[in-house]
Amino acid sequence: MATDPVVVWVLCCLAVWVVVKCELLSDYECPANCSCELDPPFTVCTGYGATSIPVGLPRSTISLTLTGYNLSELDLWELSSLTLLETLDVQSNKIRHIKGTLEVFPLFRELKLENNKLTNLSPKLFGNTVKRLGLVSLKGNPLNCDCGGILLDGDICDCTNYICECNIKWLQKQVKSYPDIWKGAYCHHGSSKDTAISKVDIEDFWCRTKHCWYLTIIYLGLILVPILFCRCWYKKKTINRPDLVADNQLNTLARKLGKEWEHLAIHLGITTAEVDRCKSDRPGNTLGQISDMLKLWKEKKCNDATVGNLIQGLKSFDEGSLDKDKYEFLRECDNRSCSSYTPLIGNIQ
């Protein structure tokens, strides 16, 4: 018996329809606490305080409603598989921050953010999607319309090619330019509380000058770091020089000198004014005056304040009239590590 071609064609079409229908039904496995419609493909989920977005949402969804969640942060990348999504309703989910961009949804048109805890919105959230938006509802969010402080939240600025703009200033421009699309944006901080964002005078000093501050800090760092490095290197090099005179050696020498110290000071390169200052700083304390003079010599000589140079200066004073016993201990130190030398008498107060 011959098979009617029409019957064969109908059976083939029916088989294809069954396969397609099964595929669609498999795609519409609906997560718990969600209602998933097939035609039109709308999905509505109630969180009952849940802290995460449900997994396994139908990929053909064009309208998604999430309500009653405790999300804190809404991560749009978790919804990126919904490539046909046109409407996202996330009212009343305690959202403080939105991560990602709406550009992952090529057909996106409506965003409902009412009754959350958003204080600002970044232009990066919308990207090129902003050109085809039909509705952005923001009522009930505590928007912060202040852009004026360096200590404010670091996310208040959006920067492109070293040009920065305050996010809330950008939002104000959208509301003023497209009032039929951007709805319910009110400021909820400071003197602008409960005022429509379109009527607020927003000062944008910090974001406009942000890179100037950063560049200034960077330049100062580039200048200060080498200076600090050189200073530390110099200090370390100085500390590691055993031939430099130590303060305790100068104190010991001060105890061995007498009335000749003023003439000796001039011979060592100390000025008369500096000698007078040493005397006035310690009136009646000859030992302290001599000690201050020797330490001043060390400061002035800096890297040349070596034991050898000090001995040479003492030896040549007044044609060698200074008793060698007064500085002979320094010569012994010069022949070994000066830093290891410890006098028998303590420091001069």
mmCIF file of C-alpha atoms in Angstrom:
data_model
loop_
_atom_site.group_PDB
_atom_site.id
_atom_site.type_symbol
_atom_site.label_atom_id
_atom_site.label_comp_id
_atom_site.label_asym_id
_atom_site.label_seq_id
_atom_site.Cartn_x
_atom_site.Cartn_y
_atom_site.Cartn_z
ATOM 1 C CA MET A 1 0.000 0.000 0.000
ATOM 2 C CA ALA A 2 1.516 3.355 -1.077
ATOM 3 C CA THR A 3 1.978 6.069 1.517
ATOM 4 C CA ASP A 4 0.285 9.365 0.786
ATOM 5 C CA PRO A 5 3.027 12.086 0.385
ATOM 6 C CA VAL A 6 0.839 14.567 2.219
ATOM 7 C CA VAL A 7 0.631 12.283 5.231
ATOM 8 C CA VAL A 8 4.423 11.869 5.241
ATOM 9 C CA TRP A 9 4.898 15.651 5.094
ATOM 10 C CA VAL A 10 2.467 16.198 7.990
ATOM 11 C CA LEU A 11 4.178 13.536 10.103
ATOM 12 C CA CYS A 12 7.606 15.130 9.485
ATOM 13 C CA CYS A 13 6.305 18.568 10.472
ATOM 14 C CA LEU A 14 4.757 17.090 13.602
ATOM 15 C CA ALA A 15 8.044 15.429 14.548
ATOM 16 C CA VAL A 16 9.947 18.688 14.103
ATOM 17 C CA TRP A 17 7.352 20.549 16.183
ATOM 18 C CA VAL A 18 7.631 17.972 18.982
ATOM 19 C CA VAL A 19 11.439 18.264 19.023
ATOM 20 C CA VAL A 20 11.310 22.076 19.103
ATOM 21 C CA LYS A 21 8.614 22.066 21.761
ATOM 22 C CA CYS A 22 10.600 19.669 23.941
ATOM 23 C CA GLU A 23 13.656 21.881 23.577
ATOM 24 C CA LEU A 24 11.653 24.933 24.610
ATOM 25 C CA LEU A 25 10.120 23.127 27.553
ATOM 26 C CA SER A 26 13.536 21.937 28.705
ATOM 27 C CA ASP A 27 14.710 25.551 28.575
ATOM 28 C CA TYR A 28 11.789 26.566 30.766
ATOM 29 C CA GLU A 29 12.704 24.636 33.841
ATOM 30 C CA CYS A 30 11.609 27.177 36.414
ATOM 31 C CA PRO A 31 13.656 27.764 39.618
ATOM 32 C CA ALA A 32 12.025 27.497 43.038
ATOM 33 C CA ASN A 33 9.948 30.520 44.134
ATOM 34 C CA CYS A 34 9.714 31.663 40.503
ATOM 35 C CA SER A 35 6.838 31.813 38.048
ATOM 36 C CA CYS A 36 7.889 31.267 34.428
ATOM 37 C CA GLU A 37 5.544 32.054 31.553
ATOM 38 C CA LEU A 38 6.189 30.625 28.106
ATOM 39 C CA ASP A 39 4.237 33.082 25.959
ATOM 40 C CA PRO A 40 5.262 35.810 26.496
ATOM 41 C CA PRO A 41 8.476 34.597 28.195
ATOM 42 C CA PHE A 42 8.165 36.490 31.496
ATOM 43 C CA THR A 43 9.832 35.291 34.709
ATOM 44 C CA VAL A 44 8.863 36.524 38.180
ATOM 45 C CA CYS A 45 10.835 35.442 41.282
ATOM 46 C CA THR A 46 10.202 36.229 44.952
ATOM 47 C CA GLY A 47 13.236 36.021 47.197
ATOM 48 C CA TYR A 48 11.734 35.919 50.703
ATOM 49 C CA GLY A 49 14.966 37.505 51.973
ATOM 50 C CA ALA A 50 17.357 35.332 49.918
ATOM 51 C CA THR A 51 20.817 36.830 49.351
ATOM 52 C CA SER A 52 21.501 35.457 45.856
ATOM 53 C CA ILE A 53 19.869 35.411 42.437
ATOM 54 C CA PRO A 54 18.161 32.101 41.557
ATOM 55 C CA VAL A 55 20.099 29.752 39.275
ATOM 56 C CA GLY A 56 18.629 28.231 36.121
ATOM 57 C CA LEU A 57 16.477 31.107 34.874
ATOM 58 C CA PRO A 58 14.963 30.416 31.421
ATOM 59 C CA ARG A 59 17.342 31.709 28.772
ATOM 60 C CA SER A 60 14.478 32.928 26.600
ATOM 61 C CA THR A 61 13.237 35.336 29.282
ATOM 62 C CA ILE A 62 12.576 38.831 27.947
ATOM 63 C CA SER A 63 11.172 40.258 31.201
ATOM 64 C CA LEU A 64 12.640 39.346 34.597
ATOM 65 C CA THR A 65 11.245 40.458 37.941
ATOM 66 C CA LEU A 66 13.193 39.870 41.162
ATOM 67 C CA THR A 67 11.591 41.145 44.348
ATOM 68 C CA GLY A 68 11.923 40.547 48.082
ATOM 69 C CA TYR A 69 15.627 39.659 47.939
ATOM 70 C CA ASN A 70 18.401 40.932 50.225
ATOM 71 C CA LEU A 71 21.036 41.309 47.517
ATOM 72 C CA SER A 72 23.194 44.252 48.682
ATOM 73 C CA GLU A 73 25.032 43.910 45.330
ATOM 74 C CA LEU A 74 23.351 43.047 42.048
ATOM 75 C CA ASP A 75 25.797 41.279 39.729
ATOM 76 C CA LEU A 76 24.571 41.581 36.141
ATOM 77 C CA TRP A 77 27.146 39.044 34.975
ATOM 78 C CA GLU A 78 25.066 36.381 36.736
ATOM 79 C CA LEU A 79 22.253 37.193 34.301
ATOM 80 C CA SER A 80 24.419 37.409 31.166
ATOM 81 C CA SER A 81 22.938 34.172 29.754
ATOM 82 C CA LEU A 82 19.607 35.998 29.304
ATOM 83 C CA THR A 83 20.612 37.488 25.948
ATOM 84 C CA LEU A 84 16.986 38.288 25.001
ATOM 85 C CA LEU A 85 16.288 40.267 28.164
ATOM 86 C CA GLU A 86 14.487 43.571 27.556
ATOM 87 C CA THR A 87 13.112 44.445 30.995
ATOM 88 C CA LEU A 88 14.683 44.013 34.440
ATOM 89 C CA ASP A 89 12.551 44.784 37.495
ATOM 90 C CA VAL A 90 14.556 44.602 40.738
ATOM 91 C CA GLN A 91 12.430 46.730 43.057
ATOM 92 C CA SER A 92 12.678 46.340 46.854
ATOM 93 C CA ASN A 93 15.833 44.204 47.082
ATOM 94 C CA LYS A 94 18.015 46.421 49.350
ATOM 95 C CA ILE A 95 20.538 46.844 46.509
ATOM 96 C CA ARG A 96 23.438 49.198 47.338
ATOM 97 C CA HIS A 97 25.660 48.576 44.331
ATOM 98 C CA ILE A 98 25.261 47.207 40.805
ATOM 99 C CA LYS A 99 28.181 45.317 39.297
ATOM 100 C CA GLY A 100 28.658 44.835 35.566
ATOM 101 C CA THR A 101 26.988 46.526 32.608
ATOM 102 C CA LEU A 102 23.613 46.378 30.860
ATOM 103 C CA GLU A 103 25.495 46.020 27.562
ATOM 104 C CA VAL A 104 25.421 42.235 28.082
ATOM 105 C CA PHE A 105 21.748 42.464 27.084
ATOM 106 C CA PRO A 106 21.657 43.559 23.390
ATOM 107 C CA LEU A 107 17.881 44.236 23.421
ATOM 108 C CA PHE A 108 17.602 45.883 26.825
ATOM 109 C CA ARG A 109 15.082 48.740 27.239
ATOM 110 C CA GLU A 110 13.670 49.046 30.783
ATOM 111 C CA LEU A 111 15.275 49.069 34.253
ATOM 112 C CA LYS A 112 13.188 49.339 37.416
ATOM 113 C CA LEU A 113 15.248 50.053 40.543
ATOM 114 C CA GLU A 114 12.640 51.485 42.898
ATOM 115 C CA ASN A 115 12.922 51.198 46.704
ATOM 116 C CA ASN A 116 16.528 50.074 46.975
ATOM 117 C CA LYS A 117 19.545 51.659 48.729
ATOM 118 C CA LEU A 118 21.463 53.061 45.749
ATOM 119 C CA THR A 119 23.353 56.309 46.411
ATOM 120 C CA ASN A 120 24.718 56.774 42.871
ATOM 121 C CA LEU A 121 24.755 55.161 39.438
ATOM 122 C CA SER A 122 27.789 54.886 37.179
ATOM 123 C CA PRO A 123 27.606 55.655 33.436
ATOM 124 C CA LYS A 124 29.527 52.401 32.944
ATOM 125 C CA LEU A 125 26.463 50.515 34.184
ATOM 126 C CA PHE A 126 24.514 51.668 31.128
ATOM 127 C CA GLY A 127 27.217 52.047 28.460
ATOM 128 C CA ASN A 128 25.722 52.207 24.945
ATOM 129 C CA THR A 129 22.446 50.844 26.314
ATOM 130 C CA VAL A 130 21.602 54.382 27.418
ATOM 131 C CA LYS A 131 20.791 55.249 23.777
ATOM 132 C CA ARG A 132 17.880 52.798 23.536
ATOM 133 C CA LEU A 133 16.439 52.964 27.048
ATOM 134 C CA GLY A 134 12.697 53.481 27.354
ATOM 135 C CA LEU A 135 12.451 53.644 31.165
ATOM 136 C CA VAL A 136 14.704 53.911 34.209
ATOM 137 C CA SER A 137 12.749 54.141 37.451
ATOM 138 C CA LEU A 138 14.683 55.263 40.563
ATOM 139 C CA LYS A 139 12.046 56.269 43.101
ATOM 140 C CA GLY A 140 12.869 55.440 46.731
ATOM 141 C CA ASN A 141 16.679 55.356 46.419
ATOM 142 C CA PRO A 142 18.768 57.604 48.763
ATOM 143 C CA LEU A 143 20.792 59.285 46.005
ATOM 144 C CA ASN A 144 23.745 61.305 47.291
ATOM 145 C CA CYS A 145 24.028 64.532 45.296
ATOM 146 C CA ASP A 146 27.328 65.655 46.856
ATOM 147 C CA CYS A 147 30.489 65.536 44.725
ATOM 148 C CA GLY A 148 32.595 67.965 46.686
ATOM 149 C CA GLY A 149 34.951 66.020 48.938
ATOM 150 C CA ILE A 150 38.188 64.081 48.584
ATOM 151 C CA LEU A 151 37.115 61.740 51.395
ATOM 152 C CA LEU A 152 33.889 60.663 49.718
ATOM 153 C CA ASP A 153 33.246 57.204 48.255
ATOM 154 C CA GLY A 154 35.860 56.443 45.581
ATOM 155 C CA ASP A 155 33.095 55.272 43.177
ATOM 156 C CA ILE A 156 31.485 58.704 42.814
ATOM 157 C CA CYS A 157 33.604 59.578 39.749
ATOM 158 C CA ASP A 158 33.682 58.185 36.233
ATOM 159 C CA CYS A 159 36.919 58.828 34.331
ATOM 160 C CA THR A 160 37.576 58.475 30.593
ATOM 161 C CA ASN A 161 40.828 59.623 28.958
ATOM 162 C CA TYR A 162 41.824 61.587 32.081
ATOM 163 C CA ILE A 163 38.509 63.473 32.026
ATOM 164 C CA CYS A 164 36.431 62.801 35.111
ATOM 165 C CA GLU A 165 32.810 63.565 35.890
ATOM 166 C CA CYS A 166 30.761 63.003 39.001
ATOM 167 C CA ASN A 167 28.351 60.078 38.531
ATOM 168 C CA ILE A 168 25.464 61.967 40.088
ATOM 169 C CA LYS A 169 26.184 64.916 37.778
ATOM 170 C CA TRP A 170 25.937 62.546 34.813
ATOM 171 C CA LEU A 171 22.650 61.183 36.163
ATOM 172 C CA GLN A 172 21.306 64.723 36.527
ATOM 173 C CA LYS A 173 22.095 65.399 32.849
ATOM 174 C CA GLN A 174 20.161 62.280 31.820
ATOM 175 C CA VAL A 175 17.153 63.269 33.932
ATOM 176 C CA LYS A 176 17.127 66.799 32.506
ATOM 177 C CA SER A 177 17.596 65.633 28.910
ATOM 178 C CA TYR A 178 15.150 62.694 29.009
ATOM 179 C CA PRO A 179 12.597 63.319 31.800
ATOM 180 C CA ASP A 180 10.118 60.843 30.291
ATOM 181 C CA ILE A 181 12.679 58.039 30.598
ATOM 182 C CA TRP A 182 14.523 58.763 33.851
ATOM 183 C CA LYS A 183 11.937 58.938 36.622
ATOM 184 C CA GLY A 184 11.861 59.269 40.418
ATOM 185 C CA ALA A 185 15.437 60.519 40.982
ATOM 186 C CA TYR A 186 15.526 62.451 44.274
ATOM 187 C CA CYS A 187 18.428 63.576 46.453
ATOM 188 C CA HIS A 188 18.331 62.230 50.004
ATOM 189 C CA HIS A 189 21.357 63.827 51.714
ATOM 190 C CA GLY A 190 22.232 67.220 53.196
ATOM 191 C CA SER A 191 20.373 70.380 52.269
ATOM 192 C CA SER A 192 19.073 68.763 49.062
ATOM 193 C CA LYS A 193 17.107 66.036 50.862
ATOM 194 C CA ASP A 194 13.850 65.032 49.127
ATOM 195 C CA THR A 195 14.579 67.384 46.216
ATOM 196 C CA ALA A 196 14.253 66.325 42.588
ATOM 197 C CA ILE A 197 17.749 65.838 41.185
ATOM 198 C CA SER A 198 16.944 68.068 38.222
ATOM 199 C CA LYS A 199 16.505 71.032 40.593
ATOM 200 C CA VAL A 200 19.716 70.601 42.610
ATOM 201 C CA ASP A 201 22.862 72.645 41.995
ATOM 202 C CA ILE A 202 25.548 69.934 42.066
ATOM 203 C CA GLU A 203 29.135 71.119 42.564
ATOM 204 C CA ASP A 204 31.662 68.855 40.864
ATOM 205 C CA PHE A 205 35.059 70.002 42.140
ATOM 206 C CA TRP A 206 36.643 66.755 43.304
ATOM 207 C CA CYS A 207 35.963 64.651 40.206
ATOM 208 C CA ARG A 208 37.055 67.400 37.796
ATOM 209 C CA THR A 209 40.347 67.825 39.649
ATOM 210 C CA LYS A 210 40.829 64.172 40.604
ATOM 211 C CA HIS A 211 43.650 63.473 38.151
ATOM 212 C CA CYS A 212 45.359 66.730 39.076
ATOM 213 C CA TRP A 213 45.514 65.489 42.664
ATOM 214 C CA TYR A 214 46.720 62.061 41.567
ATOM 215 C CA LEU A 215 49.399 63.459 39.250
ATOM 216 C CA THR A 216 50.597 65.821 41.982
ATOM 217 C CA ILE A 217 50.909 62.927 44.429
ATOM 218 C CA ILE A 218 52.724 60.805 41.818
ATOM 219 C CA TYR A 219 55.168 63.592 40.952
ATOM 220 C CA LEU A 220 55.872 64.263 44.628
ATOM 221 C CA GLY A 221 56.466 60.559 45.104
ATOM 222 C CA LEU A 222 58.898 60.466 42.184
ATOM 223 C CA ILE A 223 60.812 63.343 43.768
ATOM 224 C CA LEU A 224 60.698 62.248 47.412
ATOM 225 C CA VAL A 225 61.480 58.549 46.942
ATOM 226 C CA PRO A 226 64.962 59.146 45.424
ATOM 227 C CA ILE A 227 65.680 61.793 48.069
ATOM 228 C CA LEU A 228 64.724 59.437 50.901
ATOM 229 C CA PHE A 229 66.688 56.618 49.285
ATOM 230 C CA CYS A 230 69.806 58.777 48.952
ATOM 231 C CA ARG A 231 69.436 60.002 52.514
ATOM 232 C CA CYS A 232 69.111 56.472 53.887
ATOM 233 C CA TRP A 233 72.051 55.338 51.762
ATOM 234 C CA TYR A 234 74.153 58.268 52.938
ATOM 235 C CA LYS A 235 73.203 57.678 56.569
ATOM 236 C CA LYS A 236 74.017 53.991 56.302
ATOM 237 C CA LYS A 237 77.316 54.764 54.617
ATOM 238 C CA THR A 238 78.172 57.258 57.351
ATOM 239 C CA ILE A 239 77.277 54.834 60.130
ATOM 240 C CA ASN A 240 79.440 52.134 58.556
ATOM 241 C CA ARG A 241 82.552 54.364 58.512
ATOM 242 C CA PRO A 242 84.712 53.397 61.501
ATOM 243 C CA ASP A 243 87.156 56.267 60.866
ATOM 244 C CA LEU A 244 84.642 58.971 61.823
ATOM 245 C CA VAL A 245 84.973 60.502 65.275
ATOM 246 C CA ALA A 246 82.387 59.262 67.770
ATOM 247 C CA ASP A 247 80.664 61.582 70.259
ATOM 248 C CA ASN A 248 82.047 59.658 73.223
ATOM 249 C CA GLN A 249 85.593 60.244 71.894
ATOM 250 C CA LEU A 250 84.902 63.976 71.643
ATOM 251 C CA ASN A 251 83.619 63.952 75.231
ATOM 252 C CA THR A 252 86.829 62.280 76.388
ATOM 253 C CA LEU A 253 88.916 64.821 74.471
ATOM 254 C CA ALA A 254 86.900 67.679 76.010
ATOM 255 C CA ARG A 255 87.878 66.483 79.492
ATOM 256 C CA LYS A 256 91.557 66.612 78.533
ATOM 257 C CA LEU A 257 91.512 70.151 77.112
ATOM 258 C CA GLY A 258 91.808 73.329 79.163
ATOM 259 C CA LYS A 259 91.795 77.106 78.725
ATOM 260 C CA GLU A 260 93.415 76.825 75.307
ATOM 261 C CA TRP A 261 90.154 75.505 73.855
ATOM 262 C CA GLU A 262 88.962 78.893 72.491
ATOM 263 C CA HIS A 263 92.120 79.406 70.416
ATOM 264 C CA LEU A 264 92.002 75.751 69.408
ATOM 265 C CA ALA A 265 88.434 76.214 68.201
ATOM 266 C CA ILE A 266 89.488 79.044 65.883
ATOM 267 C CA HIS A 267 92.355 76.875 64.632
ATOM 268 C CA LEU A 268 89.910 74.032 63.873
ATOM 269 C CA GLY A 269 87.691 76.318 61.769
ATOM 270 C CA ILE A 270 85.112 77.425 64.336
ATOM 271 C CA THR A 271 84.232 81.115 64.046
ATOM 272 C CA THR A 272 84.446 83.608 66.914
ATOM 273 C CA ALA A 273 80.655 83.982 66.853
ATOM 274 C CA GLU A 274 80.231 80.219 67.162
ATOM 275 C CA VAL A 275 82.683 80.135 70.081
ATOM 276 C CA ASP A 276 80.701 82.890 71.808
ATOM 277 C CA ARG A 277 77.497 80.931 71.260
ATOM 278 C CA CYS A 278 79.014 77.829 72.848
ATOM 279 C CA LYS A 279 79.970 79.929 75.864
ATOM 280 C CA SER A 280 76.570 81.627 76.161
ATOM 281 C CA ASP A 281 74.687 78.325 75.855
ATOM 282 C CA ARG A 282 76.551 76.884 78.853
ATOM 283 C CA PRO A 283 77.585 79.792 81.116
ATOM 284 C CA GLY A 284 80.071 78.717 83.761
ATOM 285 C CA ASN A 285 80.311 75.174 82.352
ATOM 286 C CA THR A 286 83.702 75.027 80.639
ATOM 287 C CA LEU A 287 83.549 71.285 80.037
ATOM 288 C CA GLY A 288 80.154 71.619 78.330
ATOM 289 C CA GLN A 289 81.404 74.539 76.224
ATOM 290 C CA ILE A 290 84.394 72.534 74.978
ATOM 291 C CA SER A 291 82.184 69.515 74.246
ATOM 292 C CA ASP A 292 79.742 71.649 72.232
ATOM 293 C CA MET A 293 82.628 73.176 70.283
ATOM 294 C CA LEU A 294 84.015 69.762 69.322
ATOM 295 C CA LYS A 295 80.584 68.486 68.258
ATOM 296 C CA LEU A 296 80.119 71.643 66.182
ATOM 297 C CA TRP A 297 83.444 70.877 64.493
ATOM 298 C CA LYS A 298 82.145 67.381 63.709
ATOM 299 C CA GLU A 299 78.925 68.757 62.200
ATOM 300 C CA LYS A 300 80.804 71.255 60.048
ATOM 301 C CA LYS A 301 83.323 68.692 58.810
ATOM 302 C CA CYS A 302 80.631 66.114 58.065
ATOM 303 C CA ASN A 303 82.347 63.263 56.129
ATOM 304 C CA ASP A 304 85.748 64.783 56.857
ATOM 305 C CA ALA A 305 85.245 64.523 60.625
ATOM 306 C CA THR A 306 87.668 61.609 60.834
ATOM 307 C CA VAL A 307 89.971 60.677 63.672
ATOM 308 C CA GLY A 308 92.961 61.309 61.418
ATOM 309 C CA ASN A 309 91.858 64.844 60.514
ATOM 310 C CA LEU A 310 91.141 65.672 64.152
ATOM 311 C CA ILE A 311 94.582 64.433 65.219
ATOM 312 C CA GLN A 312 96.184 66.487 62.451
ATOM 313 C CA GLY A 313 94.337 69.602 63.601
ATOM 314 C CA LEU A 314 95.319 69.078 67.238
ATOM 315 C CA LYS A 315 98.923 68.309 66.323
ATOM 316 C CA SER A 316 99.343 71.471 64.226
ATOM 317 C CA PHE A 317 97.764 73.770 66.830
ATOM 318 C CA ASP A 318 100.125 76.539 68.027
ATOM 319 C CA GLU A 319 103.129 74.908 66.329
ATOM 320 C CA GLY A 320 102.635 71.628 68.154
ATOM 321 C CA SER A 321 102.457 73.096 71.638
ATOM 322 C CA LEU A 322 99.437 70.978 72.605
ATOM 323 C CA ASP A 323 100.430 68.104 74.892
ATOM 324 C CA LYS A 324 100.312 64.827 72.945
ATOM 325 C CA ASP A 325 98.884 63.019 75.956
ATOM 326 C CA LYS A 326 95.640 64.900 75.408
ATOM 327 C CA TYR A 327 94.942 63.270 72.031
ATOM 328 C CA GLU A 328 97.175 60.187 71.997
ATOM 329 C CA PHE A 329 94.160 57.966 72.781
ATOM 330 C CA LEU A 330 92.690 59.059 69.424
ATOM 331 C CA ARG A 331 95.784 57.820 67.584
ATOM 332 C CA GLU A 332 95.321 54.397 69.151
ATOM 333 C CA CYS A 333 91.717 54.456 67.978
ATOM 334 C CA ASP A 334 92.787 55.475 64.475
ATOM 335 C CA ASN A 335 94.782 52.247 64.163
ATOM 336 C CA ARG A 336 91.730 50.081 64.828
ATOM 337 C CA SER A 337 87.954 50.310 64.639
ATOM 338 C CA CYS A 338 86.961 53.630 66.164
ATOM 339 C CA SER A 339 83.402 52.492 66.652
ATOM 340 C CA SER A 340 84.643 49.905 69.143
ATOM 341 C CA TYR A 341 86.347 52.509 71.317
ATOM 342 C CA THR A 342 84.647 53.108 74.659
ATOM 343 C CA PRO A 343 85.957 55.800 77.049
ATOM 344 C CA LEU A 344 86.133 55.245 80.761
ATOM 345 C CA ILE A 345 84.132 58.390 81.463
ATOM 346 C CA GLY A 346 80.470 58.799 80.459
ATOM 347 C CA ASN A 347 78.913 61.411 78.168
ATOM 348 C CA ILE A 348 78.885 65.077 79.128
ATOM 349 C CA GLN A 349 75.467 66.365 80.144
#
